[in-house]
C-alpha cells in the first residue's frame, strides 16, 4: 500500500538518493559530482617586497558627553580605556577604587617635584648672576684709561709689603662745556695740574691714607721724559710738588714722590673735576657733617655747619676750598680725606651695588674720567676702593705728611718722621707716626 500522496512515488521524494531509506530492491547508484575549477590565487610577492598592511582603524562609537552633561551609560564597547573593576585591580592593574565602577581615562597626574624645580631655578639664577657679573666686569674693565706707563720711571725704590696707590685729583676740564666750567667754578685754564695728591697704603694692619700737600717742597730728581724718552739729569732743584706733574705728567710725579719718600708706588689713579662731580650725583649725593660754616668765592663754597647732603657741584667746592682756612692747603687736604672716605663708604653699600640703576651710572661716571697705570686691573681698583672705605670705618688711619716748617711759601717735610712713616708702611706695621 502506497501511503504517499497522489502523484508521488519514491523517485519524487528522492528515493533514488543513496542512504535515504529507499524501498527499492536495487541499490542507489553513486551520484556524479560536477567538476569545479578552483581559482588560482594571484602570485604573492616575496616577503622582503611586501608592504606592511595599514593599521586597521576601528570605528569607535561616539561616547556620551562629559560627566556634567546628564545621566551616563555604559555602551559596553571597550575603546581601550580602562574600566573600574570594583576591586581596585581592573584591566592591566589600573582599575578604579573599590566599588566605584567608574571609568578612568588615564593615570592621575604625578605630584610636582618641587625639589627638582627649586634646584633648576637656583641653577638658572646662579648662571644669570654669573653671566651678568662677568659681563659687567669686562665692560667696566674696558672703560679704564690705562695711559700711565710706570715702566718709564727710573731708579725706583724696592717694593715693600702691602700695596701703595698714588691717588691724584687733577683740575682737568676735559669734556666739560663752558656752562659746566662756570657752574663748577673751575675756570678755563688750559692743560691740567694736580689739585690733590694722596698715598693710600693697603696692608694687613689696615689702610693708611697720607695726604701730600701740593705746596710741599721737593727735589726734582733725574728722570726720563715720558714723551721724548730723553734722560734729564737731576740738578738738586727744589720746587712745589704739583710742579712735577705740570712739568712732565704722571710719570715724573711718581718719580718725584718715590725719590723724596723712598716709598715704592704700585699703582697710579687720577680723576678730573667733571668725573668727580658726576660720581657724586650718580649716587644721589654724599652726606657730611661740617663742624664749622665757611665760604669761598674762588671755589664757590658756601656751607652751613651741621649734617647735610652735598651734590656734585657742592662736593667739588668742598674739596677745592683752601683760602677759607687758616692752614690753607693742610686744612684742605684734611677735608679731601674726609670727603673721599665718606664717598667710598656710601658708594659701597647694598643700595648702590645691588641697584643697577645706581651701580651702572656710578661706574660709568667714574670710569669715563679715571686715568690709571697700564698694570691696573679692575680688581686692583676695587681693592683700593674698599681700602678707602676702611679708613672711614675705623680700620685704618688718615694723616698729612709730617711737616716741620715752611720756606718761601713751600711746606717742608719732617725728614725724621717721614723716614719712620715709610719704614712702618714698607714693613706693613701699624702706623704710630703723627702729623703734628
mmCIF file with all atom_site columns, C-alpha atoms in Angstrom, residues 77-168:
data_model
loop_
_atom_site.group_PDB
_atom_site.id
_atom_site.type_symbol
_atom_site.label_atom_id
_atom_site.label_alt_id
_atom_site.label_comp_id
_atom_site.label_asym_id
_atom_site.label_entity_id
_atom_site.label_seq_id
_atom_site.pdbx_PDB_ins_code
_atom_site.Cartn_x
_atom_site.Cartn_y
_atom_site.Cartn_z
_atom_site.occupancy
_atom_site.B_iso_or_equiv
_atom_site.pdbx_formal_charge
_atom_site.auth_seq_id
_atom_site.auth_comp_id
_atom_site.auth_asym_id
_atom_site.auth_atom_id
_atom_site.pdbx_PDB_model_num
ATOM 1  C CA . UNK A 1 77  ? 32.021  48.955  23.965 1.00 0.00 ? 77  UNK A CA 1
ATOM 2  C CA . UNK A 1 78  ? 35.636  48.879  25.169 1.00 0.00 ? 78  UNK A CA 1
ATOM 3  C CA . UNK A 1 79  ? 37.720  51.508  23.330 1.00 0.00 ? 79  UNK A CA 1
ATOM 4  C CA . UNK A 1 80  ? 40.947  50.556  25.019 1.00 0.00 ? 80  UNK A CA 1
ATOM 5  C CA . UNK A 1 81  ? 40.242  52.707  28.049 1.00 0.00 ? 81  UNK A CA 1
ATOM 6  C CA . UNK A 1 82  ? 40.304  51.097  31.452 1.00 0.00 ? 82  UNK A CA 1
ATOM 7  C CA . UNK A 1 83  ? 37.127  50.416  33.359 1.00 0.00 ? 83  UNK A CA 1
ATOM 8  C CA . UNK A 1 84  ? 36.926  50.094  37.085 1.00 0.00 ? 84  UNK A CA 1
ATOM 9  C CA . UNK A 1 85  ? 36.815  46.526  38.299 1.00 0.00 ? 85  UNK A CA 1
ATOM 10 C CA . UNK A 1 86  ? 35.331  47.218  41.700 1.00 0.00 ? 86  UNK A CA 1
ATOM 11 C CA . UNK A 1 87  ? 38.262  45.563  43.402 1.00 0.00 ? 87  UNK A CA 1
ATOM 12 C CA . UNK A 1 88  ? 40.985  48.040  42.521 1.00 0.00 ? 88  UNK A CA 1
ATOM 13 C CA . UNK A 1 89  ? 42.614  45.679  40.021 1.00 0.00 ? 89  UNK A CA 1
ATOM 14 C CA . UNK A 1 90  ? 40.762  46.442  36.793 1.00 0.00 ? 90  UNK A CA 1
ATOM 15 C CA . UNK A 1 91  ? 42.321  45.651  33.451 1.00 0.00 ? 91  UNK A CA 1
ATOM 16 C CA . UNK A 1 92  ? 46.073  45.961  33.489 1.00 0.00 ? 92  UNK A CA 1
ATOM 17 C CA . UNK A 1 93  ? 46.047  46.845  37.200 1.00 0.00 ? 93  UNK A CA 1
ATOM 18 C CA . UNK A 1 94  ? 44.650  50.363  36.594 1.00 0.00 ? 94  UNK A CA 1
ATOM 19 C CA . UNK A 1 95  ? 41.109  49.904  37.837 1.00 0.00 ? 95  UNK A CA 1
ATOM 20 C CA . UNK A 1 96  ? 39.283  52.447  39.931 1.00 0.00 ? 96  UNK A CA 1
ATOM 21 C CA . UNK A 1 97  ? 38.806  52.354  43.655 1.00 0.00 ? 97  UNK A CA 1
ATOM 22 C CA . UNK A 1 98  ? 36.731  49.655  45.325 1.00 0.00 ? 98  UNK A CA 1
ATOM 23 C CA . UNK A 1 99  ? 33.184  49.655  44.166 1.00 0.00 ? 99  UNK A CA 1
ATOM 24 C CA . UNK A 1 100 ? 33.455  52.868  42.149 1.00 0.00 ? 100 UNK A CA 1
ATOM 25 C CA . UNK A 1 101 ? 32.700  51.238  38.803 1.00 0.00 ? 101 UNK A CA 1
ATOM 26 C CA . UNK A 1 102 ? 33.737  54.491  37.079 1.00 0.00 ? 102 UNK A CA 1
ATOM 27 C CA . UNK A 1 103 ? 35.980  54.631  34.091 1.00 0.00 ? 103 UNK A CA 1
ATOM 28 C CA . UNK A 1 104 ? 39.433  56.192  34.156 1.00 0.00 ? 104 UNK A CA 1
ATOM 29 C CA . UNK A 1 105 ? 40.790  57.964  31.094 1.00 0.00 ? 105 UNK A CA 1
ATOM 30 C CA . UNK A 1 106 ? 44.432  57.680  32.205 1.00 0.00 ? 106 UNK A CA 1
ATOM 31 C CA . UNK A 1 107 ? 46.753  57.658  35.128 1.00 0.00 ? 107 UNK A CA 1
ATOM 32 C CA . UNK A 1 108 ? 46.358  60.589  37.534 1.00 0.00 ? 108 UNK A CA 1
ATOM 33 C CA . UNK A 1 109 ? 48.938  63.408  37.042 1.00 0.00 ? 109 UNK A CA 1
ATOM 34 C CA . UNK A 1 110 ? 52.023  62.942  39.209 1.00 0.00 ? 110 UNK A CA 1
ATOM 35 C CA . UNK A 1 111 ? 52.547  65.467  42.000 1.00 0.00 ? 111 UNK A CA 1
ATOM 36 C CA . UNK A 1 112 ? 55.044  68.232  41.003 1.00 0.00 ? 112 UNK A CA 1
ATOM 37 C CA . UNK A 1 113 ? 58.627  67.589  42.100 1.00 0.00 ? 113 UNK A CA 1
ATOM 38 C CA . UNK A 1 114 ? 59.290  70.856  43.935 1.00 0.00 ? 114 UNK A CA 1
ATOM 39 C CA . UNK A 1 115 ? 62.798  69.889  44.970 1.00 0.00 ? 115 UNK A CA 1
ATOM 40 C CA . UNK A 1 116 ? 63.797  69.420  41.358 1.00 0.00 ? 116 UNK A CA 1
ATOM 41 C CA . UNK A 1 117 ? 62.122  72.668  40.340 1.00 0.00 ? 117 UNK A CA 1
ATOM 42 C CA . UNK A 1 118 ? 63.875  74.590  43.099 1.00 0.00 ? 118 UNK A CA 1
ATOM 43 C CA . UNK A 1 119 ? 67.245  73.115  42.109 1.00 0.00 ? 119 UNK A CA 1
ATOM 44 C CA . UNK A 1 120 ? 66.717  74.027  38.462 1.00 0.00 ? 120 UNK A CA 1
ATOM 45 C CA . UNK A 1 121 ? 65.550  77.523  39.416 1.00 0.00 ? 121 UNK A CA 1
ATOM 46 C CA . UNK A 1 122 ? 68.570  78.051  41.664 1.00 0.00 ? 122 UNK A CA 1
ATOM 47 C CA . UNK A 1 123 ? 70.909  76.842  38.917 1.00 0.00 ? 123 UNK A CA 1
ATOM 48 C CA . UNK A 1 124 ? 69.354  79.208  36.382 1.00 0.00 ? 124 UNK A CA 1
ATOM 49 C CA . UNK A 1 125 ? 69.656  82.092  38.863 1.00 0.00 ? 125 UNK A CA 1
ATOM 50 C CA . UNK A 1 126 ? 73.338  81.332  39.501 1.00 0.00 ? 126 UNK A CA 1
ATOM 51 C CA . UNK A 1 127 ? 74.052  81.189  35.765 1.00 0.00 ? 127 UNK A CA 1
ATOM 52 C CA . UNK A 1 128 ? 72.280  84.513  35.185 1.00 0.00 ? 128 UNK A CA 1
ATOM 53 C CA . UNK A 1 129 ? 74.083  86.231  38.076 1.00 0.00 ? 129 UNK A CA 1
ATOM 54 C CA . UNK A 1 130 ? 77.452  84.906  36.915 1.00 0.00 ? 130 UNK A CA 1
ATOM 55 C CA . UNK A 1 131 ? 76.746  85.969  33.353 1.00 0.00 ? 131 UNK A CA 1
ATOM 56 C CA . UNK A 1 132 ? 75.761  89.491  34.381 1.00 0.00 ? 132 UNK A CA 1
ATOM 57 C CA . UNK A 1 133 ? 78.722  89.793  36.764 1.00 0.00 ? 133 UNK A CA 1
ATOM 58 C CA . UNK A 1 134 ? 81.248  88.618  34.179 1.00 0.00 ? 134 UNK A CA 1
ATOM 59 C CA . UNK A 1 135 ? 79.735  90.872  31.536 1.00 0.00 ? 135 UNK A CA 1
ATOM 60 C CA . UNK A 1 136 ? 79.803  93.858  33.890 1.00 0.00 ? 136 UNK A CA 1
ATOM 61 C CA . UNK A 1 137 ? 83.423  93.163  34.824 1.00 0.00 ? 137 UNK A CA 1
ATOM 62 C CA . UNK A 1 138 ? 84.645  93.123  31.228 1.00 0.00 ? 138 UNK A CA 1
ATOM 63 C CA . UNK A 1 139 ? 82.516  96.160  30.347 1.00 0.00 ? 139 UNK A CA 1
ATOM 64 C CA . UNK A 1 140 ? 83.959  98.162  33.233 1.00 0.00 ? 140 UNK A CA 1
ATOM 65 C CA . UNK A 1 141 ? 87.498  96.905  32.643 1.00 0.00 ? 141 UNK A CA 1
ATOM 66 C CA . UNK A 1 142 ? 87.337  98.033  29.018 1.00 0.00 ? 142 UNK A CA 1
ATOM 67 C CA . UNK A 1 143 ? 86.469  101.601 30.080 1.00 0.00 ? 143 UNK A CA 1
ATOM 68 C CA . UNK A 1 144 ? 89.631  102.145 32.144 1.00 0.00 ? 144 UNK A CA 1
ATOM 69 C CA . UNK A 1 145 ? 92.076  104.567 30.534 1.00 0.00 ? 145 UNK A CA 1
ATOM 70 C CA . UNK A 1 146 ? 95.460  102.948 31.095 1.00 0.00 ? 146 UNK A CA 1
ATOM 71 C CA . UNK A 1 147 ? 97.549  105.874 29.920 1.00 0.00 ? 147 UNK A CA 1
ATOM 72 C CA . UNK A 1 148 ? 100.293 105.929 32.570 1.00 0.00 ? 148 UNK A CA 1
ATOM 73 C CA . UNK A 1 149 ? 103.368 103.783 31.950 1.00 0.00 ? 149 UNK A CA 1
ATOM 74 C CA . UNK A 1 150 ? 105.228 103.259 35.213 1.00 0.00 ? 150 UNK A CA 1
ATOM 75 C CA . UNK A 1 151 ? 107.935 101.295 33.391 1.00 0.00 ? 151 UNK A CA 1
ATOM 76 C CA . UNK A 1 152 ? 109.292 104.684 32.268 1.00 0.00 ? 152 UNK A CA 1
ATOM 77 C CA . UNK A 1 153 ? 110.041 105.596 35.890 1.00 0.00 ? 153 UNK A CA 1
ATOM 78 C CA . UNK A 1 154 ? 113.726 105.037 36.605 1.00 0.00 ? 154 UNK A CA 1
ATOM 79 C CA . UNK A 1 155 ? 115.766 104.233 39.752 1.00 0.00 ? 155 UNK A CA 1
ATOM 80 C CA . UNK A 1 156 ? 112.769 103.003 41.685 1.00 0.00 ? 156 UNK A CA 1
ATOM 81 C CA . UNK A 1 157 ? 112.927 102.019 45.388 1.00 0.00 ? 157 UNK A CA 1
ATOM 82 C CA . UNK A 1 158 ? 112.393 98.425  46.418 1.00 0.00 ? 158 UNK A CA 1
ATOM 83 C CA . UNK A 1 159 ? 108.805 97.260  46.920 1.00 0.00 ? 159 UNK A CA 1
ATOM 84 C CA . UNK A 1 160 ? 107.656 96.701  50.479 1.00 0.00 ? 160 UNK A CA 1
ATOM 85 C CA . UNK A 1 161 ? 104.757 94.749  51.974 1.00 0.00 ? 161 UNK A CA 1
ATOM 86 C CA . UNK A 1 162 ? 101.235 95.762  51.025 1.00 0.00 ? 162 UNK A CA 1
ATOM 87 C CA . UNK A 1 163 ? 100.127 97.886  48.078 1.00 0.00 ? 163 UNK A CA 1
ATOM 88 C CA . UNK A 1 164 ? 100.661 101.630 47.618 1.00 0.00 ? 164 UNK A CA 1
ATOM 89 C CA . UNK A 1 165 ? 98.348  103.708 45.424 1.00 0.00 ? 165 UNK A CA 1
ATOM 90 C CA . UNK A 1 166 ? 99.110  107.289 44.401 1.00 0.00 ? 166 UNK A CA 1
ATOM 91 C CA . UNK A 1 167 ? 95.684  108.948 44.083 1.00 0.00 ? 167 UNK A CA 1
ATOM 92 C CA . UNK A 1 168 ? 95.632  112.245 42.215 1.00 0.00 ? 168 UNK A CA 1
#
